Structure formats: C-alpha cells, structure tokens
Amino acid sequence: MAIRNIREFGDPVLNKPCKEVTEVTPRVRELIEDMLDTMYAAGGVGLAAPQVGILKRIVVIDTTGEDPHILINPRIVETEGEQTGSEGCLSFPGKAGTVTRPKKVKCIAYDVEMNEYTLEGEDLLARAICHECDHLDGHLYTEKVEGEVYEVKPAEED
Ligand code: ZN
C-alpha cells in the first residue's frame, strides 16, 4: 500500500493511449491498491492508471467513499440521456469546469480476477466512468469544458 504521485496537466503521460491488461500480476494488483489509496488520500472519486504514470487500462472509482469499483479494460457499451454539471480532475488540482456527459452509462470491465462484469452508473457514477475511461485514451475533461475552467476550493474537486 502506497500513495503514488499524481501526474498533473502538462505531463505528456496524460495524453497517451493506454494498453489493455492481459493478466493481473502481483505488480498490477499492487498498482490497483496504490491507486485506491492515492484516490482516497487525494479526496477524489476516480483515478485512472495514467494519472500515476502507468499506461494500462485500469480505473478505480468510488463516488460514495464506501463503494470502490475496480475496472480493468473498461468499455462503455451503452449511454442514455444527458447531464450538464461541474467536473474536476485530480490532475488539475483546484480547478473545475462544466461538462455534459451521459446521464446513465453501462460499462463492461474485468475485475481483479479477470472476470468480466457489468457496471451501470447514473449521475455522478456515470460522469466518473466517462471521465476515467477518457483518461485511458489520453483524453482530458478540459477538452470538453463548456466555457472556462474555473478555480474551486479543494473540497469541491472530484
Ligand atoms: Zn481525471
């Protein structure tokens, strides 16, 4: 268990596409545990592996603080509706912007045993799934911000 350094905007690793995970080795397991620790320590609701400098398709999300989701090789297979709201990113500390995302998403991913499962999310969970999956393709929320990125107090970050 360890807290890793979160890469911030300007670090080229955030713009690179990530590789599929073929096997959950002890190293990958450690990475996932560290990602959860790092996300909780930073007060975020999601973290993607490239944000700790690792170009693998791994995401952790917890929108309530007691419901961690580990998504390996996630892909969004269905979306429904729209929501427009404030969004932030641990790689842009103290900033947020208005982003429109689907209201609901259905995502297929693998768990740490490499069993396929389906995660359906609404509202904040849907937003987090979209945001984190974008990271795996080297995309950042700032590409989708409507208007300007603004300053927020750290407690309002996600
Ligand atoms: Zn982010």
PDB file of C-alpha atoms and ligand atoms in Angstrom:
ATOM      1  CA  MET A   1       0.000   0.000   0.000  1.00  0.00           C
ATOM      2  CA  ALA A   2       1.378   3.328  -1.005  1.00  0.00           C
ATOM      3  CA  ILE A   3       0.292   6.694  -2.195  1.00  0.00           C
ATOM      4  CA  ARG A   4       1.667   7.468  -5.627  1.00  0.00           C
ATOM      5  CA  ASN A   5       2.488  10.800  -7.146  1.00  0.00           C
ATOM      6  CA  ILE A   6      -0.410  12.142  -9.222  1.00  0.00           C
ATOM      7  CA  ARG A   7       0.687  13.413 -12.622  1.00  0.00           C
ATOM      8  CA  GLU A   8      -0.594  16.865 -13.391  1.00  0.00           C
ATOM      9  CA  PHE A   9      -1.635  18.689 -16.536  1.00  0.00           C
ATOM     10  CA  GLY A  10       1.322  19.198 -18.861  1.00  0.00           C
ATOM     11  CA  ASP A  11       2.772  15.752 -18.148  1.00  0.00           C
ATOM     12  CA  PRO A  12       2.811  14.004 -21.556  1.00  0.00           C
ATOM     13  CA  VAL A  13       1.813  10.664 -19.980  1.00  0.00           C
ATOM     14  CA  LEU A  14      -1.732  12.063 -19.622  1.00  0.00           C
ATOM     15  CA  ASN A  15      -2.120  12.360 -23.393  1.00  0.00           C
ATOM     16  CA  LYS A  16      -1.105   8.824 -24.324  1.00  0.00           C
ATOM     17  CA  PRO A  17      -3.417   5.894 -25.025  1.00  0.00           C
ATOM     18  CA  CYS A  18      -3.139   3.010 -22.533  1.00  0.00           C
ATOM     19  CA  LYS A  19      -2.568  -0.670 -23.230  1.00  0.00           C
ATOM     20  CA  GLU A  20      -5.026  -3.453 -22.420  1.00  0.00           C
ATOM     21  CA  VAL A  21      -4.269  -5.532 -19.344  1.00  0.00           C
ATOM     22  CA  THR A  22      -3.865  -9.219 -20.213  1.00  0.00           C
ATOM     23  CA  GLU A  23      -3.018 -10.566 -16.775  1.00  0.00           C
ATOM     24  CA  VAL A  24      -3.374  -9.324 -13.201  1.00  0.00           C
ATOM     25  CA  THR A  25       0.151  -9.925 -11.975  1.00  0.00           C
ATOM     26  CA  PRO A  26       1.172  -9.135  -8.363  1.00  0.00           C
ATOM     27  CA  ARG A  27       2.551  -5.865  -9.724  1.00  0.00           C
ATOM     28  CA  VAL A  28      -0.800  -4.941 -11.271  1.00  0.00           C
ATOM     29  CA  ARG A  29      -2.567  -5.873  -8.025  1.00  0.00           C
ATOM     30  CA  GLU A  30      -0.208  -3.587  -6.123  1.00  0.00           C
ATOM     31  CA  LEU A  31      -0.837  -0.817  -8.646  1.00  0.00           C
ATOM     32  CA  ILE A  32      -4.609  -1.132  -8.120  1.00  0.00           C
ATOM     33  CA  GLU A  33      -4.242  -0.997  -4.320  1.00  0.00           C
ATOM     34  CA  ASP A  34      -1.991   2.033  -4.622  1.00  0.00           C
ATOM     35  CA  MET A  35      -4.465   3.694  -6.985  1.00  0.00           C
ATOM     36  CA  LEU A  36      -7.261   3.266  -4.420  1.00  0.00           C
ATOM     37  CA  ASP A  37      -5.033   4.639  -1.632  1.00  0.00           C
ATOM     38  CA  THR A  38      -3.981   7.548  -3.831  1.00  0.00           C
ATOM     39  CA  MET A  39      -7.565   8.366  -4.836  1.00  0.00           C
ATOM     40  CA  TYR A  40      -8.827   8.310  -1.231  1.00  0.00           C
ATOM     41  CA  ALA A  41      -5.853  10.313   0.053  1.00  0.00           C
ATOM     42  CA  ALA A  42      -6.476  12.970  -2.598  1.00  0.00           C
ATOM     43  CA  GLY A  43     -10.211  13.062  -1.889  1.00  0.00           C
ATOM     44  CA  GLY A  44     -11.135  12.084  -5.447  1.00  0.00           C
ATOM     45  CA  VAL A  45     -13.961   9.915  -6.755  1.00  0.00           C
ATOM     46  CA  GLY A  46     -11.936   8.305  -9.528  1.00  0.00           C
ATOM     47  CA  LEU A  47      -8.411   7.728 -10.739  1.00  0.00           C
ATOM     48  CA  ALA A  48      -7.008   6.245 -13.936  1.00  0.00           C
ATOM     49  CA  ALA A  49      -3.635   4.483 -14.169  1.00  0.00           C
ATOM     50  CA  PRO A  50      -2.043   7.102 -16.470  1.00  0.00           C
ATOM     51  CA  GLN A  51      -2.597   9.635 -13.667  1.00  0.00           C
ATOM     52  CA  VAL A  52       0.039   7.744 -11.689  1.00  0.00           C
ATOM     53  CA  GLY A  53       2.213   7.385 -14.779  1.00  0.00           C
ATOM     54  CA  ILE A  54       1.216   3.851 -15.813  1.00  0.00           C
ATOM     55  CA  LEU A  55      -0.152   3.359 -19.340  1.00  0.00           C
ATOM     56  CA  LYS A  56      -2.507   0.481 -18.539  1.00  0.00           C
ATOM     57  CA  ARG A  57      -6.277   0.361 -18.960  1.00  0.00           C
ATOM     58  CA  ILE A  58      -7.131   0.398 -15.254  1.00  0.00           C
ATOM     59  CA  VAL A  59      -9.549   2.700 -13.443  1.00  0.00           C
ATOM     60  CA  VAL A  60     -10.696   2.947  -9.835  1.00  0.00           C
ATOM     61  CA  ILE A  61     -13.884   4.790  -8.914  1.00  0.00           C
ATOM     62  CA  ASP A  62     -15.671   5.377  -5.627  1.00  0.00           C
ATOM     63  CA  THR A  63     -18.366   8.040  -5.643  1.00  0.00           C
ATOM     64  CA  THR A  64     -19.611   7.407  -2.088  1.00  0.00           C
ATOM     65  CA  GLY A  65     -16.415   6.615  -0.159  1.00  0.00           C
ATOM     66  CA  GLU A  66     -17.572   3.094   0.597  1.00  0.00           C
ATOM     67  CA  ASP A  67     -18.212   1.515  -2.769  1.00  0.00           C
ATOM     68  CA  PRO A  68     -14.937   1.026  -4.645  1.00  0.00           C
ATOM     69  CA  HIS A  69     -15.145  -0.126  -8.247  1.00  0.00           C
ATOM     70  CA  ILE A  70     -12.091  -1.541  -9.977  1.00  0.00           C
ATOM     71  CA  LEU A  71     -12.379  -1.516 -13.742  1.00  0.00           C
ATOM     72  CA  ILE A  72      -9.831  -3.293 -15.891  1.00  0.00           C
ATOM     73  CA  ASN A  73     -10.083  -2.776 -19.673  1.00  0.00           C
ATOM     74  CA  PRO A  74     -13.409  -0.954 -19.248  1.00  0.00           C
ATOM     75  CA  ARG A  75     -15.554  -0.098 -22.234  1.00  0.00           C
ATOM     76  CA  ILE A  76     -18.744   1.874 -22.308  1.00  0.00           C
ATOM     77  CA  VAL A  77     -21.339  -0.082 -24.267  1.00  0.00           C
ATOM     78  CA  GLU A  78     -24.492   1.987 -23.707  1.00  0.00           C
ATOM     79  CA  THR A  79     -25.312   5.541 -22.784  1.00  0.00           C
ATOM     80  CA  GLU A  80     -28.602   7.249 -22.081  1.00  0.00           C
ATOM     81  CA  GLY A  81     -29.672  10.850 -21.627  1.00  0.00           C
ATOM     82  CA  GLU A  82     -27.548  13.832 -20.708  1.00  0.00           C
ATOM     83  CA  GLN A  83     -26.359  15.695 -17.635  1.00  0.00           C
ATOM     84  CA  THR A  84     -24.539  19.004 -17.519  1.00  0.00           C
ATOM     85  CA  GLY A  85     -22.573  19.828 -14.405  1.00  0.00           C
ATOM     86  CA  SER A  86     -19.335  20.662 -12.718  1.00  0.00           C
ATOM     87  CA  GLU A  87     -16.429  18.283 -13.181  1.00  0.00           C
ATOM     88  CA  GLY A  88     -12.884  18.253 -11.887  1.00  0.00           C
ATOM     89  CA  CYS A  89      -9.829  16.040 -12.098  1.00  0.00           C
ATOM     90  CA  LEU A  90      -7.057  15.149  -9.652  1.00  0.00           C
ATOM     91  CA  SER A  91      -4.587  16.041 -12.408  1.00  0.00           C
ATOM     92  CA  PHE A  92      -5.936  19.632 -12.392  1.00  0.00           C
ATOM     93  CA  PRO A  93      -5.958  20.398  -8.665  1.00  0.00           C
ATOM     94  CA  GLY A  94      -8.200  23.245  -7.568  1.00  0.00           C
ATOM     95  CA  LYS A  95      -9.954  23.543 -10.923  1.00  0.00           C
ATOM     96  CA  ALA A  96     -13.298  22.554 -12.403  1.00  0.00           C
ATOM     97  CA  GLY A  97     -15.409  23.164 -15.444  1.00  0.00           C
ATOM     98  CA  THR A  98     -18.850  22.490 -16.856  1.00  0.00           C
ATOM     99  CA  VAL A  99     -19.058  19.273 -18.853  1.00  0.00           C
ATOM    100  CA  THR A 100     -22.015  17.493 -20.453  1.00  0.00           C
ATOM    101  CA  ARG A 101     -21.958  13.712 -20.042  1.00  0.00           C
ATOM    102  CA  PRO A 102     -24.499  10.936 -20.442  1.00  0.00           C
ATOM    103  CA  LYS A 103     -26.988  10.639 -17.578  1.00  0.00           C
ATOM    104  CA  LYS A 104     -26.584   6.861 -17.485  1.00  0.00           C
ATOM    105  CA  VAL A 105     -23.883   4.558 -18.759  1.00  0.00           C
ATOM    106  CA  LYS A 106     -23.399   0.854 -18.966  1.00  0.00           C
ATOM    107  CA  CYS A 107     -19.826  -0.319 -18.873  1.00  0.00           C
ATOM    108  CA  ILE A 108     -18.237  -3.738 -19.287  1.00  0.00           C
ATOM    109  CA  ALA A 109     -14.963  -4.324 -17.448  1.00  0.00           C
ATOM    110  CA  TYR A 110     -12.876  -7.018 -15.781  1.00  0.00           C
ATOM    111  CA  ASP A 111     -12.343  -7.366 -12.047  1.00  0.00           C
ATOM    112  CA  VAL A 112      -9.045  -8.302 -10.354  1.00  0.00           C
ATOM    113  CA  GLU A 113      -9.728 -11.982 -11.060  1.00  0.00           C
ATOM    114  CA  MET A 114     -10.147 -11.057 -14.751  1.00  0.00           C
ATOM    115  CA  ASN A 115     -13.841 -11.940 -14.618  1.00  0.00           C
ATOM    116  CA  GLU A 116     -15.975  -9.808 -16.877  1.00  0.00           C
ATOM    117  CA  TYR A 117     -18.738  -7.823 -15.203  1.00  0.00           C
ATOM    118  CA  THR A 118     -21.133  -5.026 -15.987  1.00  0.00           C
ATOM    119  CA  LEU A 119     -21.250  -1.753 -14.102  1.00  0.00           C
ATOM    120  CA  GLU A 120     -24.197   0.543 -14.613  1.00  0.00           C
ATOM    121  CA  GLY A 121     -23.968   4.076 -13.331  1.00  0.00           C
ATOM    122  CA  GLU A 122     -26.186   7.116 -13.094  1.00  0.00           C
ATOM    123  CA  ASP A 123     -25.436  10.761 -12.347  1.00  0.00           C
ATOM    124  CA  LEU A 124     -22.031  11.120 -10.629  1.00  0.00           C
ATOM    125  CA  LEU A 125     -21.086   7.481 -11.210  1.00  0.00           C
ATOM    126  CA  ALA A 126     -21.915   7.809 -14.924  1.00  0.00           C
ATOM    127  CA  ARG A 127     -19.854  11.005 -15.078  1.00  0.00           C
ATOM    128  CA  ALA A 128     -16.920   9.343 -13.306  1.00  0.00           C
ATOM    129  CA  ILE A 129     -16.973   6.298 -15.600  1.00  0.00           C
ATOM    130  CA  CYS A 130     -16.902   8.539 -18.705  1.00  0.00           C
ATOM    131  CA  HIS A 131     -14.198  10.805 -17.260  1.00  0.00           C
ATOM    132  CA  GLU A 132     -11.917   7.923 -16.242  1.00  0.00           C
ATOM    133  CA  CYS A 133     -12.421   5.969 -19.491  1.00  0.00           C
ATOM    134  CA  ASP A 134     -11.422   9.116 -21.402  1.00  0.00           C
ATOM    135  CA  HIS A 135      -8.107   9.135 -19.480  1.00  0.00           C
ATOM    136  CA  LEU A 136      -7.333   5.658 -20.872  1.00  0.00           C
ATOM    137  CA  ASP A 137      -7.454   7.104 -24.387  1.00  0.00           C
ATOM    138  CA  GLY A 138      -5.324  10.097 -23.444  1.00  0.00           C
ATOM    139  CA  HIS A 139      -8.268  12.489 -23.263  1.00  0.00           C
ATOM    140  CA  LEU A 140      -8.824  15.055 -20.522  1.00  0.00           C
ATOM    141  CA  TYR A 141     -12.051  16.677 -19.363  1.00  0.00           C
ATOM    142  CA  THR A 142     -10.717  20.104 -20.267  1.00  0.00           C
ATOM    143  CA  GLU A 143     -11.230  19.169 -23.953  1.00  0.00           C
ATOM    144  CA  LYS A 144     -14.975  19.012 -23.224  1.00  0.00           C
ATOM    145  CA  VAL A 145     -15.404  22.003 -20.924  1.00  0.00           C
ATOM    146  CA  GLU A 146     -18.150  24.408 -21.898  1.00  0.00           C
ATOM    147  CA  GLY A 147     -16.950  27.916 -21.161  1.00  0.00           C
ATOM    148  CA  GLU A 148     -13.928  28.314 -18.921  1.00  0.00           C
ATOM    149  CA  VAL A 149     -12.131  26.194 -16.389  1.00  0.00           C
ATOM    150  CA  TYR A 150     -12.526  27.900 -13.001  1.00  0.00           C
ATOM    151  CA  GLU A 151     -10.918  27.747  -9.570  1.00  0.00           C
ATOM    152  CA  VAL A 152     -12.598  25.730  -6.839  1.00  0.00           C
ATOM    153  CA  LYS A 153     -11.902  25.006  -3.208  1.00  0.00           C
ATOM    154  CA  PRO A 154     -10.176  21.625  -2.815  1.00  0.00           C
ATOM    155  CA  ALA A 155     -13.257  20.112  -1.138  1.00  0.00           C
ATOM    156  CA  GLU A 156     -15.250  20.558  -4.334  1.00  0.00           C
ATOM    157  CA  GLU A 157     -12.876  18.632  -6.559  1.00  0.00           C
ATOM    158  CA  ASP A 158     -13.723  15.283  -7.972  1.00  0.00           C
TER     159      ASP A 158
HETATM  160 ZN    ZN B   1      -9.291  12.962 -14.330  1.00  0.00          ZN
END
